[in-house]
Structure formats: C-alpha cells, structure tokens
GROMACS .gro file of C-alpha atoms in nm:
model
  216
    1MET     CA    1 -13.243  11.396  13.786
    2HIS     CA    2 -13.274  11.236  13.442
    3GLY     CA    3 -13.236  11.463  13.138
    4ASP     CA    4 -13.602  11.440  13.039
    5GLY     CA    5 -13.706  11.496  13.399
    6LYS     CA    6 -13.503  11.817  13.408
    7ALA     CA    7 -13.649  11.921  13.074
    8ILE     CA    8 -14.004  11.875  13.201
    9LEU     CA    9 -13.921  12.067  13.518
   10TYR     CA   10 -13.765  12.350  13.316
   11SER     CA   11 -14.072  12.356  13.091
   12VAL     CA   12 -14.310  12.389  13.385
   13ILE     CA   13 -14.096  12.662  13.542
   14LEU     CA   14 -14.084  12.854  13.214
   15ILE     CA   15 -14.459  12.842  13.159
   16PHE     CA   16 -14.551  12.936  13.515
   17SER     CA   17 -14.291  13.215  13.519
   18CYS     CA   18 -14.439  13.369  13.205
   19VAL     CA   19 -14.793  13.339  13.341
   20ALA     CA   20 -14.684  13.487  13.678
   21VAL     CA   21 -14.520  13.788  13.511
   22ALA     CA   22 -14.831  13.841  13.298
   23ALA     CA   23 -15.053  13.821  13.609
   24VAL     CA   24 -14.845  14.085  13.787
   25ILE     CA   25 -14.866  14.314  13.484
   26ILE     CA   26 -15.244  14.278  13.471
   27LYS     CA   27 -15.284  14.333  13.845
   28THR     CA   28 -15.068  14.644  13.851
   29LYS     CA   29 -15.197  14.776  13.516
   30ALA     CA   30 -14.837  14.870  13.451
   31PHE     CA   31 -14.888  14.957  13.085
   32GLY     CA   32 -15.216  15.145  13.098
   33SER     CA   33 -15.444  15.071  12.803
   34LEU     CA   34 -15.183  14.833  12.663
   35THR     CA   35 -15.169  14.621  12.980
   36SER     CA   36 -15.384  14.334  12.854
   37GLU     CA   37 -15.198  14.311  12.522
   38VAL     CA   38 -14.856  14.330  12.690
   39ALA     CA   39 -14.954  14.055  12.936
   40ARG     CA   40 -15.071  13.825  12.658
   41LYS     CA   41 -14.761  13.880  12.450
   42ILE     CA   42 -14.529  13.831  12.748
   43VAL     CA   43 -14.662  13.476  12.762
   44HIS     CA   44 -14.654  13.440  12.383
   45ILE     CA   45 -14.292  13.554  12.359
   46GLY     CA   46 -14.174  13.390  12.679
   47VAL     CA   47 -14.291  13.036  12.603
   48CYS     CA   48 -14.119  13.029  12.263
   49ASN     CA   49 -13.791  13.009  12.454
   50TRP     CA   50 -13.893  12.649  12.523
   51TYR     CA   51 -13.701  12.586  12.201
   52PHE     CA   52 -13.379  12.593  12.405
   53ILE     CA   53 -13.517  12.338  12.652
   54TRP     CA   54 -13.612  12.108  12.365
   55ARG     CA   55 -13.274  12.147  12.197
   56TYR     CA   56 -13.046  12.121  12.499
   57SER     CA   57 -13.239  11.928  12.767
   58PHE     CA   58 -13.491  11.685  12.620
   59GLU     CA   59 -13.351  11.346  12.532
   60SER     CA   60 -13.683  11.211  12.407
   61ASP     CA   61 -13.864  11.393  12.128
   62VAL     CA   62 -14.169  11.181  12.206
   63LEU     CA   63 -14.198  11.334  12.554
   64ALA     CA   64 -14.152  11.682  12.409
   65ILE     CA   65 -14.433  11.618  12.161
   66LEU     CA   66 -14.661  11.473  12.429
   67GLY     CA   67 -14.603  11.782  12.641
   68LEU     CA   68 -14.696  12.009  12.351
   69LEU     CA   69 -15.010  11.807  12.274
   70THR     CA   70 -15.109  11.830  12.640
   71ALA     CA   71 -15.062  12.206  12.622
   72ALA     CA   72 -15.275  12.221  12.306
   73VAL     CA   73 -15.558  12.029  12.476
   74ALA     CA   74 -15.537  12.242  12.792
   75ASN     CA   75 -15.536  12.563  12.589
   76THR     CA   76 -15.837  12.442  12.391
   77VAL     CA   77 -16.031  12.375  12.711
   78VAL     CA   78 -15.946  12.723  12.842
   79THR     CA   79 -16.048  12.881  12.511
   80VAL     CA   80 -16.383  12.700  12.504
   81LYS     CA   81 -16.464  12.773  12.868
   82SER     CA   82 -16.376  13.141  12.836
   83GLY     CA   83 -16.587  13.180  12.524
   84ASN     CA   84 -16.284  13.319  12.346
   85LYS     CA   85 -16.292  13.272  11.970
   86ARG     CA   86 -15.914  13.301  11.936
   87TRP     CA   87 -15.764  12.959  11.874
   88GLY     CA   88 -15.405  13.076  11.855
   89LEU     CA   89 -15.319  12.909  12.185
   90THR     CA   90 -15.416  12.576  12.031
   91TYR     CA   91 -15.239  12.633  11.699
   92TYR     CA   92 -14.919  12.753  11.865
   93PRO     CA   93 -14.807  12.422  12.028
   94LEU     CA   94 -14.938  12.223  11.731
   95SER     CA   95 -14.716  12.419  11.497
   96ILE     CA   96 -14.416  12.331  11.715
   97VAL     CA   97 -14.518  11.964  11.707
   98PHE     CA   98 -14.510  11.984  11.328
   99ILE     CA   99 -14.160  12.135  11.337
  100ILE     CA  100 -14.027  11.875  11.580
  101ILE     CA  101 -14.168  11.588  11.373
  102CYS     CA  102 -14.012  11.733  11.058
  103THR     CA  103 -13.676  11.787  11.229
  104ALA     CA  104 -13.648  11.475  11.444
  105TYR     CA  105 -13.825  11.212  11.237
  106LEU     CA  106 -13.862  11.327  10.877
  107LYS     CA  107 -13.511  11.481  10.872
  108THR     CA  108 -13.638  11.771  10.659
  109GLY     CA  109 -13.503  12.044  10.884
  110THR     CA  110 -13.238  12.122  11.143
  111TYR     CA  111 -13.219  12.284  11.483
  112VAL     CA  112 -13.131  12.603  11.295
  113SER     CA  113 -13.445  12.615  11.082
  114ALA     CA  114 -13.651  12.499  11.381
  115GLY     CA  115 -13.504  12.780  11.592
  116VAL     CA  116 -13.575  13.042  11.329
  117ALA     CA  117 -13.934  12.917  11.304
  118ILE     CA  118 -14.014  12.885  11.675
  119LEU     CA  119 -13.831  13.195  11.799
  120GLY     CA  120 -13.930  13.390  11.489
  121MET     CA  121 -14.294  13.318  11.556
  122GLY     CA  122 -14.273  13.394  11.928
  123TYR     CA  123 -14.070  13.713  11.916
  124GLY     CA  124 -14.173  13.826  11.568
  125ASP     CA  125 -14.547  13.790  11.607
  126GLY     CA  126 -14.543  13.906  11.969
  127LEU     CA  127 -14.347  14.224  11.904
  128ALA     CA  128 -14.546  14.290  11.586
  129ALA     CA  129 -14.870  14.290  11.784
  130LEU     CA  130 -14.728  14.516  12.054
  131PHE     CA  131 -14.569  14.761  11.812
  132GLY     CA  132 -14.884  14.767  11.601
  133ARG     CA  133 -15.096  14.854  11.904
  134LEU     CA  134 -14.843  15.115  12.018
  135CYS     CA  135 -14.852  15.284  11.678
  136THR     CA  136 -15.231  15.299  11.697
  137GLU     CA  137 -15.229  15.428  12.056
  138LYS     CA  138 -14.972  15.696  11.974
  139ASN     CA  139 -15.152  15.778  11.649
  140TYR     CA  140 -14.854  15.724  11.424
  141LYS     CA  141 -15.065  15.759  11.112
  142LYS     CA  142 -14.837  15.598  10.855
  143LEU     CA  143 -14.729  15.307  11.075
  144SER     CA  144 -15.080  15.243  11.209
  145LYS     CA  145 -15.227  15.199  10.861
  146ASN     CA  146 -15.326  14.844  10.773
  147MET     CA  147 -15.132  14.649  10.516
  148PRO     CA  148 -15.330  14.649  10.188
  149HIS     CA  149 -15.602  14.379  10.192
  150SER     CA  150 -15.460  14.228  10.512
  151GLN     CA  151 -15.646  14.085  10.811
  152GLY     CA  152 -15.608  14.402  11.020
  153LYS     CA  153 -15.228  14.387  11.027
  154SER     CA  154 -15.060  14.726  11.052
  155LEU     CA  155 -14.760  14.848  10.858
  156GLY     CA  156 -14.578  14.915  11.184
  157GLY     CA  157 -14.647  14.565  11.314
  158SER     CA  158 -14.525  14.405  10.991
  159LEU     CA  159 -14.211  14.619  11.004
  160ALA     CA  160 -14.145  14.505  11.362
  161PHE     CA  161 -14.188  14.143  11.253
  162LEU     CA  162 -13.952  14.192  10.960
  163VAL     CA  163 -13.676  14.344  11.172
  164THR     CA  164 -13.714  14.091  11.455
  165VAL     CA  165 -13.705  13.781  11.236
  166THR     CA  166 -13.416  13.921  11.033
  167VAL     CA  167 -13.212  13.960  11.352
  168ILE     CA  168 -13.308  13.611  11.473
  169SER     CA  169 -13.219  13.454  11.137
  170MET     CA  170 -12.881  13.626  11.138
  171ALA     CA  171 -12.822  13.505  11.494
  172PHE     CA  172 -12.866  13.151  11.361
  173GLY     CA  173 -12.602  13.210  11.097
  174PHE     CA  174 -12.791  13.328  10.789
  175PRO     CA  175 -12.630  13.614  10.593
  176PHE     CA  176 -12.825  13.940  10.588
  177HIS     CA  177 -12.981  13.900  10.242
  178LEU     CA  178 -13.111  13.551  10.319
  179ALA     CA  179 -13.228  13.660  10.665
  180VAL     CA  180 -13.433  13.936  10.504
  181LEU     CA  181 -13.589  13.687  10.260
  182ILE     CA  182 -13.690  13.459  10.547
  183ALA     CA  183 -13.832  13.749  10.745
  184LEU     CA  184 -14.018  13.888  10.444
  185ALA     CA  185 -14.183  13.553  10.374
  186GLY     CA  186 -14.289  13.529  10.738
  187ALA     CA  187 -14.413  13.888  10.752
  188LEU     CA  188 -14.630  13.844  10.442
  189CYS     CA  189 -14.767  13.519  10.580
  190GLU     CA  190 -14.839  13.685  10.915
  191ALA     CA  191 -15.018  13.974  10.748
  192TYR     CA  192 -15.228  13.776  10.503
  193THR     CA  193 -15.314  13.449  10.678
  194PRO     CA  194 -15.694  13.446  10.729
  195TYR     CA  195 -15.907  13.319  11.018
  196GLY     CA  196 -15.641  13.373  11.285
  197LEU     CA  197 -15.437  13.077  11.163
  198ASP     CA  198 -15.108  13.267  11.165
  199ASN     CA  199 -14.988  13.089  11.483
  200PHE     CA  200 -14.974  12.777  11.268
  201THR     CA  201 -14.888  12.906  10.922
  202VAL     CA  202 -14.614  13.155  11.015
  203PRO     CA  203 -14.379  12.910  11.193
  204GLY     CA  204 -14.447  12.661  10.914
  205VAL     CA  205 -14.344  12.910  10.646
  206LEU     CA  206 -14.040  13.026  10.843
  207PHE     CA  207 -13.935  12.663  10.890
  208ILE     CA  208 -13.977  12.569  10.524
  209ILE     CA  209 -13.806  12.879  10.385
  210SER     CA  210 -13.513  12.866  10.628
  211THR     CA  211 -13.472  12.492  10.562
  212LEU     CA  212 -13.451  12.554  10.187
  213LEU     CA  213 -13.217  12.853  10.219
  214GLU     CA  214 -12.994  12.670  10.467
  215ARG     CA  215 -12.907  12.427  10.188
  216ILE     CA  216 -12.781  12.700   9.956
   0.00000   0.00000   0.00000
C-alpha cells in the first residue's frame, strides 16, 4: 500500500479506536461521576497522537490537511446537530492545519515545534481538564480553586498542564528551563483564553514559543 494510503488507514484506525474506548467507558460507567469527562478526554488525548502518523507516514501534506478539514466539517455537523455549544472539536483540527501549513509551506517551524504544539495541546489540555475535575470531586480546596480572573480554569488543572507540557517539551530536546517557559506560556493561554477558543490558541502559542526558543 502507498505511503499516503497507509497514513489514511492509520488515521482511521486511530480515530475509531479512541471513539471505541470512549464508548466502552461510557457504557460501563467505569469512572463514576467522571465517566463522561474521561471518555471525552480519551478521544481528545488519543487523537493528538496523529502527529506521529503525519510525521512518519504521510507523504503528502495536502492529503493530511484535507483529512483535517474533513474532520473539522464533520465535527461541526455533529456539534450543530447535538445542540452542543462547545466548538472545540472544530477548532482542534483547524489548529493542526495552521501548524502544518506553517511547518510544511511557510517554513516557520519544525517537526519539533509542531510536536510540542500538537501533543502539548492534546495531553496538556486533556490531563488538565481531568485533574481539575478530580480536584473538585475530591474537594482538594487549594487545587480546585480557579485561577484568578480565568475562564473557570482551576489551579490544579493549570499545574497538570504545566507539568505535562514541560515533560513533552523536554522529550523533544528542550532543556528544562526552556521547557518550563514553553509550558508556562501554554498554561497561561489555556487558563485565560475566552469563549472556549483554547483548542485553537493554545497549540498556536505552544508552536510559536517553541519555534522561537528552538532557534536559541
């Protein structure tokens, strides 16, 4: 099978695997009151691993972009039909399109900064939401407090984001002090982006900051 054909197949398998795991979690109510949130974030975190398919399997960035745009349209239709006012599922693939265009065509970033942005958003935001909910459920008073003047983002969630993105940045070769700077910029953006636009702004900020710091 051609490289792009394999990449498309891998993409479909990844998406359906994440959705299937989420469906099983919802059906079994495996996490009690947190079941719905865990299921959503399993998909959110799982699909960000598409970065590796893009990097190592796709030969055509055009096909990768078309796939993401298709996902954005499909997610928009689902959002409208369900009456859900959360547009994160639309912003998410669009943010990755922006990163791919910058990396592949504008030559303003690398696979490193793209990886930090895409995986940082997926794992960082996903684990932040889960840890924030857990702190509230367990009544960890200090960690469940909202960040000052934030859009309902908890201290515990922001801390989880900070740690996660720091680890991811270091895994891509950034020294600790620069990794913390990248993570801090992303955490502040995640906490203070209004109107639920963080699925677009956070990967953008992570990409820009890591691109700039990579040149140091």
